[in-house]
């Protein structure tokens, strides 16, 4: 196996920070070499330095995106942090559709479990009514998996009672042990590539934004910029959900803590 030198690792640290705002500690050196090792072979380069020069040469935008995909961490599962979804249900039930269809953004949507969890809850609370769920991620690879909506049954432990039967199709025969989000629900969730470390596209404003378990990868300056961009896209009175291991102390004063890891933008 080809080893990555300290100087080569430093190049990739700067690369992913400048591209996605993600700060890789020295402890991530093995992760970087492990995730990129197959790409060295695929691109027929001898070491990580050559691979880095290929990425920054402008000759292969596709390879550049592939490297970004591999270096961004994507871990999620359905109805992660159930208390967030209990809170969201109360918000949706209280709001209804009197101010128009509720709009929710899964801003670091990864492979789609979070977005589909939100969609199931919305359809449960507002059966047959209009709502809008946007899911975004910097990685095109995980967005492709999200659009496919095909998952292992191991990821359903937190499903509310009845949701699996109502909103999913259980795999049979060769697909045993997997499930597919019902196409009618799947087709109502929109997916978009968005880099939170750059000016956001014109996506409108939202009643709720999920920005969970992504701020931990940013330094303080990047956290402030990302949160400011996101909060600007939250309606007055709307909510921002972050991960329980994260905090907005010294990051933003534009939203107020209302419950653990849940903030509200003043009306």
CSV table of N, CA, C and O in Angstrom, one decimal, residues 122-165:
chain,number,residue,atom,x,y,z
A,122,UNK,N,-44.1,14.6,7.5
A,122,UNK,CA,-45.0,15.6,6.9
A,122,UNK,C,-46.2,14.9,6.4
A,122,UNK,O,-47.3,15.4,6.6
A,123,UNK,N,-46.0,13.8,5.7
A,123,UNK,CA,-47.2,13.1,5.1
A,123,UNK,C,-48.1,12.5,6.1
A,123,UNK,O,-49.3,12.4,6.0
A,124,UNK,N,-47.5,12.1,7.3
A,124,UNK,CA,-48.3,11.6,8.4
A,124,UNK,C,-49.1,12.7,9.0
A,124,UNK,O,-50.3,12.5,9.3
A,125,UNK,N,-48.5,13.9,9.2
A,125,UNK,CA,-49.2,15.0,9.8
A,125,UNK,C,-50.1,15.7,8.9
A,125,UNK,O,-51.2,16.2,9.3
A,126,UNK,N,-49.8,15.7,7.6
A,126,UNK,CA,-50.6,16.5,6.6
A,126,UNK,C,-50.9,15.6,5.4
A,126,UNK,O,-50.5,15.8,4.3
A,127,UNK,N,-51.7,14.5,5.7
A,127,UNK,CA,-51.9,13.5,4.6
A,127,UNK,C,-52.6,14.2,3.4
A,127,UNK,O,-53.6,14.9,3.5
A,128,UNK,N,-52.0,14.0,2.2
A,128,UNK,CA,-52.6,14.5,1.0
A,128,UNK,C,-52.4,16.0,0.7
A,128,UNK,O,-52.9,16.5,-0.3
A,129,UNK,N,-51.8,16.7,1.7
A,129,UNK,CA,-51.6,18.1,1.5
A,129,UNK,C,-50.2,18.5,1.0
A,129,UNK,O,-49.3,17.6,0.9
A,130,UNK,N,-50.0,19.7,0.6
A,130,UNK,CA,-48.8,20.1,0.0
A,130,UNK,C,-47.7,20.4,1.0
A,130,UNK,O,-48.0,20.9,2.1
A,131,UNK,N,-46.5,20.0,0.7
A,131,UNK,CA,-45.3,20.3,1.5
A,131,UNK,C,-44.1,20.2,0.6
A,131,UNK,O,-44.2,19.7,-0.5
A,132,UNK,N,-43.0,20.8,1.1
A,132,UNK,CA,-41.8,20.8,0.2
A,132,UNK,C,-40.6,20.4,1.1
A,132,UNK,O,-40.3,21.0,2.1
A,133,UNK,N,-39.8,19.4,0.6
A,133,UNK,CA,-38.6,19.0,1.3
A,133,UNK,C,-37.5,19.1,0.3
A,133,UNK,O,-37.5,18.5,-0.8
A,134,UNK,N,-36.4,19.9,0.6
A,134,UNK,CA,-35.2,20.0,-0.2
A,134,UNK,C,-34.1,19.3,0.6
A,134,UNK,O,-33.9,19.6,1.8
A,135,UNK,N,-33.3,18.4,-0.1
A,135,UNK,CA,-32.2,17.9,0.6
A,135,UNK,C,-30.9,18.2,-0.3
A,135,UNK,O,-31.0,18.1,-1.5
A,136,UNK,N,-29.9,18.6,0.4
A,136,UNK,CA,-28.7,19.0,-0.4
A,136,UNK,C,-27.4,18.4,0.3
A,136,UNK,O,-27.4,18.0,1.4
A,137,UNK,N,-26.4,18.3,-0.5
A,137,UNK,CA,-25.1,17.8,0.0
A,137,UNK,C,-24.0,18.2,-1.1
A,137,UNK,O,-24.4,18.5,-2.2
A,138,UNK,N,-22.8,18.3,-0.6
A,138,UNK,CA,-21.7,18.7,-1.5
A,138,UNK,C,-21.3,17.5,-2.4
A,138,UNK,O,-20.8,17.6,-3.5
A,139,UNK,N,-21.6,16.3,-2.0
A,139,UNK,CA,-21.2,15.0,-2.6
A,139,UNK,C,-22.2,14.6,-3.7
A,139,UNK,O,-23.4,14.2,-3.3
A,140,UNK,N,-21.8,14.5,-4.9
A,140,UNK,CA,-22.8,13.9,-5.9
A,140,UNK,C,-23.0,12.4,-5.7
A,140,UNK,O,-24.0,11.9,-6.1
A,141,UNK,N,-22.0,11.8,-5.2
A,141,UNK,CA,-22.1,10.3,-5.0
A,141,UNK,C,-23.2,10.0,-4.0
A,141,UNK,O,-24.0,9.1,-4.3
A,142,UNK,N,-23.2,10.7,-2.9
A,142,UNK,CA,-24.3,10.4,-1.9
A,142,UNK,C,-25.7,10.8,-2.4
A,142,UNK,O,-26.7,10.2,-2.1
A,143,UNK,N,-25.7,11.9,-3.2
A,143,UNK,CA,-27.0,12.3,-3.7
A,143,UNK,C,-27.6,11.3,-4.7
A,143,UNK,O,-28.8,11.1,-4.8
A,144,UNK,N,-26.7,10.6,-5.5
A,144,UNK,CA,-27.2,9.6,-6.3
A,144,UNK,C,-27.8,8.4,-5.5
A,144,UNK,O,-28.8,7.9,-5.9
A,145,UNK,N,-27.2,8.1,-4.4
A,145,UNK,CA,-27.7,7.1,-3.5
A,145,UNK,C,-29.0,7.5,-2.9
A,145,UNK,O,-30.0,6.7,-2.8
A,146,UNK,N,-29.1,8.8,-2.6
A,146,UNK,CA,-30.3,9.3,-2.0
A,146,UNK,C,-31.5,9.3,-2.9
A,146,UNK,O,-32.6,8.9,-2.6
A,147,UNK,N,-31.2,9.6,-4.2
A,147,UNK,CA,-32.3,9.6,-5.2
A,147,UNK,C,-32.8,8.2,-5.4
A,147,UNK,O,-34.0,7.9,-5.7
A,148,UNK,N,-31.9,7.2,-5.3
A,148,UNK,CA,-32.3,5.8,-5.5
A,148,UNK,C,-33.2,5.3,-4.4
A,148,UNK,O,-34.1,4.5,-4.6
A,149,UNK,N,-33.1,5.8,-3.2
A,149,UNK,CA,-33.9,5.6,-2.0
A,149,UNK,C,-34.0,4.1,-1.6
A,149,UNK,O,-35.0,3.6,-1.2
A,150,UNK,N,-32.9,3.4,-1.8
A,150,UNK,CA,-32.9,1.9,-1.6
A,150,UNK,C,-31.9,1.7,-0.4
A,150,UNK,O,-30.7,2.1,-0.5
A,151,UNK,N,-32.4,1.1,0.7
A,151,UNK,CA,-31.6,1.1,1.9
A,151,UNK,C,-31.6,-0.3,2.6
A,151,UNK,O,-32.6,-1.1,2.3
A,152,UNK,N,-30.6,-0.6,3.4
A,152,UNK,CA,-30.6,-1.8,4.2
A,152,UNK,C,-31.6,-1.7,5.3
A,152,UNK,O,-31.8,-0.6,5.9
A,153,UNK,N,-32.2,-2.8,5.6
A,153,UNK,CA,-33.2,-2.8,6.7
A,153,UNK,C,-32.5,-2.6,8.1
A,153,UNK,O,-33.2,-2.3,9.1
A,154,UNK,N,-31.2,-2.6,8.1
A,154,UNK,CA,-30.5,-2.3,9.4
A,154,UNK,C,-30.6,-0.9,9.8
A,154,UNK,O,-30.3,-0.5,10.9
A,155,UNK,N,-31.1,0.0,8.8
A,155,UNK,CA,-31.1,1.4,9.1
A,155,UNK,C,-32.5,1.9,9.6
A,155,UNK,O,-32.7,3.1,9.7
A,156,UNK,N,-33.4,1.0,10.0
A,156,UNK,CA,-34.8,1.4,10.3
A,156,UNK,C,-35.1,1.3,11.8
A,156,UNK,O,-36.3,1.4,12.1
A,157,UNK,N,-34.1,1.1,12.6
A,157,UNK,CA,-34.4,0.9,14.0
A,157,UNK,C,-35.2,2.0,14.7
A,157,UNK,O,-36.0,1.7,15.6
A,158,UNK,N,-35.1,3.2,14.2
A,158,UNK,CA,-35.8,4.3,14.9
A,158,UNK,C,-37.2,4.7,14.2
A,158,UNK,O,-37.8,5.7,14.6
A,159,UNK,N,-37.6,3.9,13.3
A,159,UNK,CA,-38.9,4.1,12.6
A,159,UNK,C,-40.0,4.2,13.6
A,159,UNK,O,-40.2,3.3,14.4
A,160,UNK,N,-40.9,5.2,13.5
A,160,UNK,CA,-42.1,5.2,14.3
A,160,UNK,C,-43.0,4.1,13.9
A,160,UNK,O,-43.0,3.6,12.8
A,161,UNK,N,-43.8,3.6,14.8
A,161,UNK,CA,-44.7,2.5,14.5
A,161,UNK,C,-45.6,2.7,13.3
A,161,UNK,O,-46.2,3.8,13.1
A,162,UNK,N,-45.6,1.8,12.4
A,162,UNK,CA,-46.5,1.9,11.2
A,162,UNK,C,-45.8,2.6,10.0
A,162,UNK,O,-46.3,2.4,8.9
A,163,UNK,N,-44.8,3.3,10.2
A,163,UNK,CA,-44.2,4.1,9.1
A,163,UNK,C,-43.6,3.2,8.0
A,163,UNK,O,-43.7,3.5,6.8
A,164,UNK,N,-42.9,2.1,8.4
A,164,UNK,CA,-42.3,1.2,7.5
A,164,UNK,C,-43.4,0.6,6.5
A,164,UNK,O,-43.2,0.6,5.3
A,165,UNK,N,-44.5,0.2,7.1
A,165,UNK,CA,-45.6,-0.4,6.2
A,165,UNK,C,-46.2,0.7,5.3
A,165,UNK,O,-46.6,0.4,4.2
